[in-house]
mmCIF file of C-alpha atoms in Angstrom:
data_model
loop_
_atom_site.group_PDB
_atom_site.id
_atom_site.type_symbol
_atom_site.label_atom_id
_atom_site.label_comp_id
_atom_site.label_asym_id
_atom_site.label_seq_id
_atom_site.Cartn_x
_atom_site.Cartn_y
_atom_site.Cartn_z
ATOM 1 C CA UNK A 177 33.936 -121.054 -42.317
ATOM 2 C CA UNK A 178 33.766 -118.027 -45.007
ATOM 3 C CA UNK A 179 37.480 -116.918 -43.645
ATOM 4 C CA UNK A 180 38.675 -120.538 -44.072
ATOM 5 C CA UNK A 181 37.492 -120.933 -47.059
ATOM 6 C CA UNK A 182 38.475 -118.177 -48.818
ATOM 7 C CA UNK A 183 42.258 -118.820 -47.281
ATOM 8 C CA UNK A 184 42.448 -122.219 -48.742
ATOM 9 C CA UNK A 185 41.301 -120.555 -52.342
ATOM 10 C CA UNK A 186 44.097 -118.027 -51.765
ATOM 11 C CA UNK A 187 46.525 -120.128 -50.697
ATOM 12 C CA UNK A 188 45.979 -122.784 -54.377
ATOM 13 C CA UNK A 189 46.391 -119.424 -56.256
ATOM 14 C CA UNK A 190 49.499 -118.486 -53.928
ATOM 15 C CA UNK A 191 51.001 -121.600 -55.024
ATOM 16 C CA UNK A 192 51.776 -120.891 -58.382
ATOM 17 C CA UNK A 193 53.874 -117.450 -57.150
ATOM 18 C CA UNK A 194 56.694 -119.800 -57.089
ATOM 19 C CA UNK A 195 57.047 -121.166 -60.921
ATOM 20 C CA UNK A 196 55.901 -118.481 -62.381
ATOM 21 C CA UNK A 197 57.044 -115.966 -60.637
ATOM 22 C CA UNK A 198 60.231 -117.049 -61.031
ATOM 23 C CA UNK A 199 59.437 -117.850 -64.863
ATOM 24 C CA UNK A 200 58.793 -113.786 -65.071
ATOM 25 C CA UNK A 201 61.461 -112.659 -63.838
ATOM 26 C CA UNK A 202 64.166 -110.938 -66.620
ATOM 27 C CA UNK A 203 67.161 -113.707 -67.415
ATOM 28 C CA UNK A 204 69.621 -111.270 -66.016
ATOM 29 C CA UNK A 205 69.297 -108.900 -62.820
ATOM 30 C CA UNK A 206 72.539 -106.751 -61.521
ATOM 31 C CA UNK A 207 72.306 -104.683 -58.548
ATOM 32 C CA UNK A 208 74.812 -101.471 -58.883
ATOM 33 C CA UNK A 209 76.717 -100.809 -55.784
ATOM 34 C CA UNK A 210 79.428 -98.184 -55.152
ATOM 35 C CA UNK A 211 82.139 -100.304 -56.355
ATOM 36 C CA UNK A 212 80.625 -103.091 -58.695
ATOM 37 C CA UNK A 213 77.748 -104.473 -60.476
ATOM 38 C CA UNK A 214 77.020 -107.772 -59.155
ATOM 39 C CA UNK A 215 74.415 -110.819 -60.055
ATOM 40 C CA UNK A 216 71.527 -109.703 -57.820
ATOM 41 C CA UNK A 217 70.268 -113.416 -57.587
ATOM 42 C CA UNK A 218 73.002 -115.935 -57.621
ATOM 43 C CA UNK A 219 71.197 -118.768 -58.125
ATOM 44 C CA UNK A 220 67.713 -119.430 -59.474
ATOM 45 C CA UNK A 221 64.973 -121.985 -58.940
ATOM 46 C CA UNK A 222 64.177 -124.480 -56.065
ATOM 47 C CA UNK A 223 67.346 -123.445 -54.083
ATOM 48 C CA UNK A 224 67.436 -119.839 -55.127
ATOM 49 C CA UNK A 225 67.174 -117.191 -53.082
ATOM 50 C CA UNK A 226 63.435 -116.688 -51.570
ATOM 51 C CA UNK A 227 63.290 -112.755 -52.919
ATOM 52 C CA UNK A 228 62.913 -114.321 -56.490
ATOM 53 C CA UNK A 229 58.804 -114.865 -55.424
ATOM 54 C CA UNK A 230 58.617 -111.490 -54.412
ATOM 55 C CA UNK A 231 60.167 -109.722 -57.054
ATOM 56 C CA UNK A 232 58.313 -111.845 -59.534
ATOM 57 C CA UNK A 233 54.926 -111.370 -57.891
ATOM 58 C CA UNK A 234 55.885 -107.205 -58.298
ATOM 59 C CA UNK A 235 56.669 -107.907 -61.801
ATOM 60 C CA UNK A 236 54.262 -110.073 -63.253
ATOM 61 C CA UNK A 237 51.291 -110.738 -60.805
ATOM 62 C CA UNK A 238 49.626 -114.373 -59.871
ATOM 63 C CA UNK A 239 48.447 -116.739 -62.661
ATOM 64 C CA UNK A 240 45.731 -119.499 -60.921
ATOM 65 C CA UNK A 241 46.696 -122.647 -60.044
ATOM 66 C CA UNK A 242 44.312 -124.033 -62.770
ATOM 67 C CA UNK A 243 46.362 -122.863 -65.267
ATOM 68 C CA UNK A 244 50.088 -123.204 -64.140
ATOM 69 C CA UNK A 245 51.107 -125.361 -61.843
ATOM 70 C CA UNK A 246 53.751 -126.444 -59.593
ATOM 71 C CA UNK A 247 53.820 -129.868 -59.590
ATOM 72 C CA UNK A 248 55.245 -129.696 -63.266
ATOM 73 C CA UNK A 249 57.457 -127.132 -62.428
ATOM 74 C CA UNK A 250 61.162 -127.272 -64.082
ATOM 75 C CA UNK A 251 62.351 -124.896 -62.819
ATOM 76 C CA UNK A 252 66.338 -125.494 -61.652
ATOM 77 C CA UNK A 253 66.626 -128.473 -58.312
ATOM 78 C CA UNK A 254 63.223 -129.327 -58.603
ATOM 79 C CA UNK A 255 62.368 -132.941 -58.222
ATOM 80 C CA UNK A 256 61.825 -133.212 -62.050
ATOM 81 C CA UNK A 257 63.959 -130.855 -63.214
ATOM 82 C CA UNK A 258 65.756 -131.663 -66.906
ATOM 83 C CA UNK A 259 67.964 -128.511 -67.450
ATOM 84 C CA UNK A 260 69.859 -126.141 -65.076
ATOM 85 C CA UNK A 261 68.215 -122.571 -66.658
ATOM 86 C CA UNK A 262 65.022 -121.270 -65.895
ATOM 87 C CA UNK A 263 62.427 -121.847 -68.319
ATOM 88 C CA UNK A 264 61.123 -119.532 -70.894
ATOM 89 C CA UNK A 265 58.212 -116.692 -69.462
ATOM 90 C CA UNK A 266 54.691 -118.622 -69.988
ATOM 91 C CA UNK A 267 52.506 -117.688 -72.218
ATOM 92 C CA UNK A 268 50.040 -119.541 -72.093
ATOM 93 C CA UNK A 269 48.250 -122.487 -69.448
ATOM 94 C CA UNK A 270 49.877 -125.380 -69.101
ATOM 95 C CA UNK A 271 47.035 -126.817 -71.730
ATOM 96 C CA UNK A 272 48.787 -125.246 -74.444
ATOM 97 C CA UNK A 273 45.788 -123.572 -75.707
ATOM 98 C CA UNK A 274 44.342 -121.071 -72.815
ATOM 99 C CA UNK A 275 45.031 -117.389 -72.431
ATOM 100 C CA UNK A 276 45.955 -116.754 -68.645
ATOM 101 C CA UNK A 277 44.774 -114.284 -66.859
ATOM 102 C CA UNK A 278 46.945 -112.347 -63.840
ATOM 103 C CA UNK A 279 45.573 -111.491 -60.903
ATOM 104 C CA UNK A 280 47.176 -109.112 -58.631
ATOM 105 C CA UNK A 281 49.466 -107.249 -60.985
ATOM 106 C CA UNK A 282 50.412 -104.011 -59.271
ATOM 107 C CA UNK A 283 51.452 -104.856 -55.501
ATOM 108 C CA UNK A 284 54.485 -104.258 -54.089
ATOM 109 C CA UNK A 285 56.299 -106.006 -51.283
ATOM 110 C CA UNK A 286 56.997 -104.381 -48.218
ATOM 111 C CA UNK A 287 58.720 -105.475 -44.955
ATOM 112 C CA UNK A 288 57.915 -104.136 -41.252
ATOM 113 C CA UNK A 289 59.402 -104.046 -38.019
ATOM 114 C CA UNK A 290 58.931 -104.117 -34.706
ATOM 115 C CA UNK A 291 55.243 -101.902 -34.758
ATOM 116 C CA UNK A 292 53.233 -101.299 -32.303
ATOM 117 C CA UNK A 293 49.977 -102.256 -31.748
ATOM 118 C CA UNK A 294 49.035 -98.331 -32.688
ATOM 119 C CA UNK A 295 51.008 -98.614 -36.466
ATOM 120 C CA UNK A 296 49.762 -102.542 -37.177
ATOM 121 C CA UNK A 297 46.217 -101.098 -36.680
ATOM 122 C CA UNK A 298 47.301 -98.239 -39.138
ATOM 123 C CA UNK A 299 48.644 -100.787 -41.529
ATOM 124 C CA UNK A 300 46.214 -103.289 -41.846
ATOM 125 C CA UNK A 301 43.703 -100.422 -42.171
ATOM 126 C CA UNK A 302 46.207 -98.607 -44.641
ATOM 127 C CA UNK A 303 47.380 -101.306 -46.775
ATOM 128 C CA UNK A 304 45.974 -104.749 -45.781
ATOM 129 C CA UNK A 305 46.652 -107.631 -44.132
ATOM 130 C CA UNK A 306 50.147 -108.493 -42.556
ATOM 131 C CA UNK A 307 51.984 -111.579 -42.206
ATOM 132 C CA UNK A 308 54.291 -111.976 -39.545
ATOM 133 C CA UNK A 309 55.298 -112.309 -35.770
ATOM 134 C CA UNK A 310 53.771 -110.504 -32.811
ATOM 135 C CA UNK A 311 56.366 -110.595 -29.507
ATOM 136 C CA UNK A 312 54.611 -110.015 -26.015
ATOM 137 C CA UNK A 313 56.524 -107.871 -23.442
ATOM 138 C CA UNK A 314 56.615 -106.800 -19.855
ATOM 139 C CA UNK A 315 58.486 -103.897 -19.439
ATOM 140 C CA UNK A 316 61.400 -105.191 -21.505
ATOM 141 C CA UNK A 317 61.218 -109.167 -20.725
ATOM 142 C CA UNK A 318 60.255 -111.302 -23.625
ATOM 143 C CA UNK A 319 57.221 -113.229 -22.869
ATOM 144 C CA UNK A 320 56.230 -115.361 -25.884
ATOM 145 C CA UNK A 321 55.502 -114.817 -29.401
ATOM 146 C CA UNK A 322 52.525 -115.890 -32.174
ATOM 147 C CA UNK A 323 52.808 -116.048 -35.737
ATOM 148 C CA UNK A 324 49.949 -115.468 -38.195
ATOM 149 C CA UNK A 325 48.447 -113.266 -40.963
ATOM 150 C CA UNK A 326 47.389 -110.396 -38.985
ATOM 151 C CA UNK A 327 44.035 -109.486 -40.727
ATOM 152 C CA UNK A 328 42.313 -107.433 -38.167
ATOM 153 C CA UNK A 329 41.379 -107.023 -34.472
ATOM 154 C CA UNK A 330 37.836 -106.861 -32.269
ATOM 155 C CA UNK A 331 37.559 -105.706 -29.077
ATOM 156 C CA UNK A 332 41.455 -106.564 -26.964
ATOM 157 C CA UNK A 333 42.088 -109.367 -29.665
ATOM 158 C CA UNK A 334 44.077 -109.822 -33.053
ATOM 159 C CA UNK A 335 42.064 -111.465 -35.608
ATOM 160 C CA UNK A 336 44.454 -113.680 -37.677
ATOM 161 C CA UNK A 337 44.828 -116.535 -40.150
ATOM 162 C CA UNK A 338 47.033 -119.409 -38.156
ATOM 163 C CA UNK A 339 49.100 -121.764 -40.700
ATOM 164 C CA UNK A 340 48.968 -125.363 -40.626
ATOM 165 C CA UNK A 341 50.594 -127.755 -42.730
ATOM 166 C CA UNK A 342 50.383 -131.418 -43.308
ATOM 167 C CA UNK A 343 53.107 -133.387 -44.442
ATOM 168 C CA UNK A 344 51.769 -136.794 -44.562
ATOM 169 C CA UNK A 345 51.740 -136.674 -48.801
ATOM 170 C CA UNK A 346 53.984 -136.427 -51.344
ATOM 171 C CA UNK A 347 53.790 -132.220 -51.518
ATOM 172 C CA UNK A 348 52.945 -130.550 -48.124
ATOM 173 C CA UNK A 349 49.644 -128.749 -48.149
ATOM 174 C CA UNK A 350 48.829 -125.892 -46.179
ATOM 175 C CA UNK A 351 46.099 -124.209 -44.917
ATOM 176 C CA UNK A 352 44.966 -121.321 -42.531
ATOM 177 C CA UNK A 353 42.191 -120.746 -39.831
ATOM 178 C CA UNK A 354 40.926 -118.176 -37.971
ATOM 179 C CA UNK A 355 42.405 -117.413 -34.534
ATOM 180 C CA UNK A 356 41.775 -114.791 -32.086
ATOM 181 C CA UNK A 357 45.062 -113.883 -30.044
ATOM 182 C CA UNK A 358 45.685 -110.653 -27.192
ATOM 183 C CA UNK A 359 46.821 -107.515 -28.278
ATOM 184 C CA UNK A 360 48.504 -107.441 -24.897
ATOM 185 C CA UNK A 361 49.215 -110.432 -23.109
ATOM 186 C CA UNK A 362 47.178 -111.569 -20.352
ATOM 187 C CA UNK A 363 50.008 -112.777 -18.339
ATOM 188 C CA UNK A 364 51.427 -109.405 -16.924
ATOM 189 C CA UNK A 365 52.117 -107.768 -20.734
ATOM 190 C CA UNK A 366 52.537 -104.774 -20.700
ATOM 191 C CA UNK A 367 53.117 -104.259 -25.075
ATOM 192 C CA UNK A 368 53.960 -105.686 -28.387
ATOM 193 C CA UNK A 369 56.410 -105.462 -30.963
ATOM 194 C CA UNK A 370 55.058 -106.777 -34.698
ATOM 195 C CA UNK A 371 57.724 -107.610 -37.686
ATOM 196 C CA UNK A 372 56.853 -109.081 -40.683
ATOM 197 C CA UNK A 373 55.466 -108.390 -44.155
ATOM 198 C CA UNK A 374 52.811 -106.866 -46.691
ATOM 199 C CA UNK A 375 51.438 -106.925 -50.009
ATOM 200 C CA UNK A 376 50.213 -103.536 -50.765
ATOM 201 C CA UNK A 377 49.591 -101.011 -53.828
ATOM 202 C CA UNK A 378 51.452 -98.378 -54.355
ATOM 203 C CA UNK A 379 49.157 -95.519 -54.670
ATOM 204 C CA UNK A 380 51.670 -92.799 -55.469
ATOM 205 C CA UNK A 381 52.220 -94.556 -58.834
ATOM 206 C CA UNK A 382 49.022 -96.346 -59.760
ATOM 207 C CA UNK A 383 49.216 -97.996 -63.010
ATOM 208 C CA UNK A 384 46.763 -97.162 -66.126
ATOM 209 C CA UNK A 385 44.726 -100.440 -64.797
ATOM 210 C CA UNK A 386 44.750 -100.433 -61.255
ATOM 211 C CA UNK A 387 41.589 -100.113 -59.962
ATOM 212 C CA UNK A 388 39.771 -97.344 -58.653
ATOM 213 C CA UNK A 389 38.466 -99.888 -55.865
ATOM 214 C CA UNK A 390 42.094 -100.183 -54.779
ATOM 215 C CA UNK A 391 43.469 -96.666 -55.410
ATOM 216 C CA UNK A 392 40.804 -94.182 -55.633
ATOM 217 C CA UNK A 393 40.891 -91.609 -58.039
ATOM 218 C CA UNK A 394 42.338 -87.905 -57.235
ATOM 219 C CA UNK A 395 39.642 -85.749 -56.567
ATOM 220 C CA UNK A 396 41.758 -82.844 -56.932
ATOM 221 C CA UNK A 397 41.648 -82.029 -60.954
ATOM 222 C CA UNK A 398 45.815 -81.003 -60.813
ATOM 223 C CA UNK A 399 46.219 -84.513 -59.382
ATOM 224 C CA UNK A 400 44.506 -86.704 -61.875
ATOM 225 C CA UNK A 401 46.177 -84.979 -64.718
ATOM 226 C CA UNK A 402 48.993 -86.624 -63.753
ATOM 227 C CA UNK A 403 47.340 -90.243 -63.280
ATOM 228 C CA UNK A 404 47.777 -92.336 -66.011
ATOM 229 C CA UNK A 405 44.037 -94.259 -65.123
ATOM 230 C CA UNK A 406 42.306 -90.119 -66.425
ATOM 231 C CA UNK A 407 39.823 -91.109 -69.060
ATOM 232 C CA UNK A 408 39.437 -94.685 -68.655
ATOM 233 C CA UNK A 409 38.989 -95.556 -65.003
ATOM 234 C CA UNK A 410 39.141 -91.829 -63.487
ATOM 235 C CA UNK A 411 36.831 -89.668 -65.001
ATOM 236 C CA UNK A 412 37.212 -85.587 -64.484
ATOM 237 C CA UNK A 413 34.175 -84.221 -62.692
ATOM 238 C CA UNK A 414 34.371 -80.731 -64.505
ATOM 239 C CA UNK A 415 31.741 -79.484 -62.190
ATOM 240 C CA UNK A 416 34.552 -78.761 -59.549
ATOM 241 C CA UNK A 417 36.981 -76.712 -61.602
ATOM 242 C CA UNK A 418 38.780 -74.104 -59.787
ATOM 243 C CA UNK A 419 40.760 -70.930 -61.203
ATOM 244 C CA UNK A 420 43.674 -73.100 -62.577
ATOM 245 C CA UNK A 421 42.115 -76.063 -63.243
ATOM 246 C CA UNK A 422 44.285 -76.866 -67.076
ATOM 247 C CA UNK A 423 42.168 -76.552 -70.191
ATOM 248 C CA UNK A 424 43.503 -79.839 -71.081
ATOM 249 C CA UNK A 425 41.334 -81.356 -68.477
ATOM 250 C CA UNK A 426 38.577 -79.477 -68.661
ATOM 251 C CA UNK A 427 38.390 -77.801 -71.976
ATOM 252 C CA UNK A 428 36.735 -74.183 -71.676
ATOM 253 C CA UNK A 429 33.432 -73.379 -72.553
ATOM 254 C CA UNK A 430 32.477 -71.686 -75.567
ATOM 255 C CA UNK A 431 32.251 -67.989 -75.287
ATOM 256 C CA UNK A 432 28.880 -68.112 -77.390
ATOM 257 C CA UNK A 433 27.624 -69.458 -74.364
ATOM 258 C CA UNK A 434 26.476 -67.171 -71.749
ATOM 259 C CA UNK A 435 25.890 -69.052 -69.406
ATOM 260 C CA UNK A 436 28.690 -71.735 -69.658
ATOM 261 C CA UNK A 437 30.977 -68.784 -69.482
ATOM 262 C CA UNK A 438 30.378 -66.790 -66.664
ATOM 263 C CA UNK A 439 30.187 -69.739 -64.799
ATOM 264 C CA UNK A 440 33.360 -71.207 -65.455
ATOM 265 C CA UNK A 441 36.202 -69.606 -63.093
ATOM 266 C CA UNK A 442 38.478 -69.580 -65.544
ATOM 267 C CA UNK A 443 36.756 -66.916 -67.662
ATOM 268 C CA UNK A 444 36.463 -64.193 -64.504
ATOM 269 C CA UNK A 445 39.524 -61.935 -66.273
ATOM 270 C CA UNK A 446 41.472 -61.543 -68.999
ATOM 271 C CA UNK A 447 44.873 -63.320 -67.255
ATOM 272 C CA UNK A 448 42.270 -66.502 -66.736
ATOM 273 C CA UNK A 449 43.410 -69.885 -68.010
ATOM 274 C CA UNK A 450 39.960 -69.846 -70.663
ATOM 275 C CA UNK A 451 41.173 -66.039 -72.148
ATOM 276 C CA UNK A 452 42.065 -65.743 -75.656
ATOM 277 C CA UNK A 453 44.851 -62.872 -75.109
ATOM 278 C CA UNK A 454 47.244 -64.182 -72.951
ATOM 279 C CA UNK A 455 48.083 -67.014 -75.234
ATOM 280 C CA UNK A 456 48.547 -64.410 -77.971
ATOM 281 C CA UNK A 457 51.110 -62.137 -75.851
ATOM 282 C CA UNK A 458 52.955 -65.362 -74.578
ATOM 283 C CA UNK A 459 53.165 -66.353 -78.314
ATOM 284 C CA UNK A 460 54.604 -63.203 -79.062
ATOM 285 C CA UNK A 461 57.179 -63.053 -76.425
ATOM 286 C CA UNK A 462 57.875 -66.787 -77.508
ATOM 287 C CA UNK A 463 58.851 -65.195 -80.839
ATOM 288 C CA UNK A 464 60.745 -62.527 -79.834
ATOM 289 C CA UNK A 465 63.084 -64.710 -77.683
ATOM 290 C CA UNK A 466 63.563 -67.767 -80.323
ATOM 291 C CA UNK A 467 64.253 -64.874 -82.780
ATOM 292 C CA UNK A 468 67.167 -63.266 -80.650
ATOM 293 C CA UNK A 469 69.603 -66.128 -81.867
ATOM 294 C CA UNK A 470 69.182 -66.042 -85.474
ATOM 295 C CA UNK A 471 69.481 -62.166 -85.545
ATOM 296 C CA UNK A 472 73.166 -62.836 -83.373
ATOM 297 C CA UNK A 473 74.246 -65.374 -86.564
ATOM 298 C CA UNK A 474 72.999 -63.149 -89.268
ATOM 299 C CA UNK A 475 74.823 -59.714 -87.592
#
């Protein structure tokens, strides 16, 4: 009941992806190809291409259902549409007077295809669930297929979210439940083949707000200098500074201090990054070489 539950909250928010995604998305995109630059999405809104939800979740994350909604979408072909162009980038909530707030901001879109069971276990322990469809072999003859959100597996079973949808209303709603489907197919399979898609953060290039929970900090001190999340969300644990761990991370200890000093591993010669001479001779040779042109023009 927790799983379905927590689908069918997911699901209201995943909703609004459509109008405001779209809504987010820059008024022009070109694509550069060898010969031309062409109109990456030819047409936008209701009958536009479905990449415009992905690209707009990328750009600028999921705003709750509460607060924008679909059903007064005007976006272009929509049943209440009044003008052909996309409406302007939100905001604020369709109340006219609340601050949104976007969930999700980050996450790229990925596609797969055609894992094994081996790399979806790797991915859905990697990056997170998967949504897609699983195709049961034996030897090479296509038994039968399922289609699901592949959120994890127990024992000789997938664990996934099954979609239903009712159409009996005016807007279709849909909603998930938990299913437990083979791995391997009981009739005679022999393997699997999953293709589909994934939601995931990008850890390589974390943003200066993406959570530590989600992309844990660098451990290595060279590493988070280069993270843009160092002195807000990662913090430098100075205690674990090596030989050429950069003063700018962890500034060196004062020489007045003993203790501090021989300690740090920086201060064990003079060539170490927390020694006062080399920066004077690499000064000096700095000198000599920007001085080399200027004697050239004057003689």
């Amino acid at each position: 009941m927790k799983l379905n539950s927590r689908i069918q909250r997911l699901q209201n928010a995943q909703t609004t992806i459509i109008t405001y995604a779209v809504e987010v998305l820059p008024s022009e995109i070109n694509l550069q190809t060898q010969n031309a630059i062409i109109n990456y999405f030819g047409a936008r809104g209701c009958q536009g291409w479905w990449k415009q939800a992905t690209l707009g979740f990328e750009v600028g994350g999921v705003v709750s259902s509460q607060c924008v909604s679909n059903k007064d979408s005007n976006l272009p072909n929509s049943i209440q549409a009044t003008a052909d162009e996309v409406p302007p980038k939100p905001t604020q909530c369709d109340d006219g007077q609340t601050d949104f707030k976007v969930y999700s901001k980050g996450f790229k879109y990925g596609e797969i295809k055609d894992a094994t069971t081996a790399e979806l276990k790797y991915l859905l322990t990697r990056v997170g669930p998967v949504s897609g469809q699983i195709e049961y072999y034996r030897d090479t003859e296509r038994i039968t297929y399922e289609r699901g959100i592949f959120i994890g597996w127990e024992g000789n079973e997938w664990i996934i979210a099954k979609q239903y949808i009712d159409q009996s209303g005016t807007y279709h709603v849909t909603s998930y439940s938990e299913q437990r489907i083979p791995i391997v197919h009981p009739e005679g399979g022999t393997s699997s083949k999953t293709t589909g898609s994934v939601f995931y953060y990008d850890c390589r290039n974390p943003a200066a707000d993406t959570p530590s929970i989600v992309c844990p900090c660098p451990t290595d001190l060279y590493s988070l200098a280069a993270d843009p999340r160092i002195g807000t969300i990662c913090q430098a644990d100075c205690s674990k500074k090596q030989i050429d761990t950069p003063e700018d991370i962890c500034p060196c200890p004062d020489k007045k201090d003993k203790v501090a000093w021989g300690a740090d591993p920086r201060t064990a010669d003079k060539t170490g990054i927390c020694s006062a001479e080399p920066i004077r001779v690499v000064l000096s040779v700095v000198a000599a070489v920007l001085a080399i042109p200027f004697l050239v023009i004057l003689f």
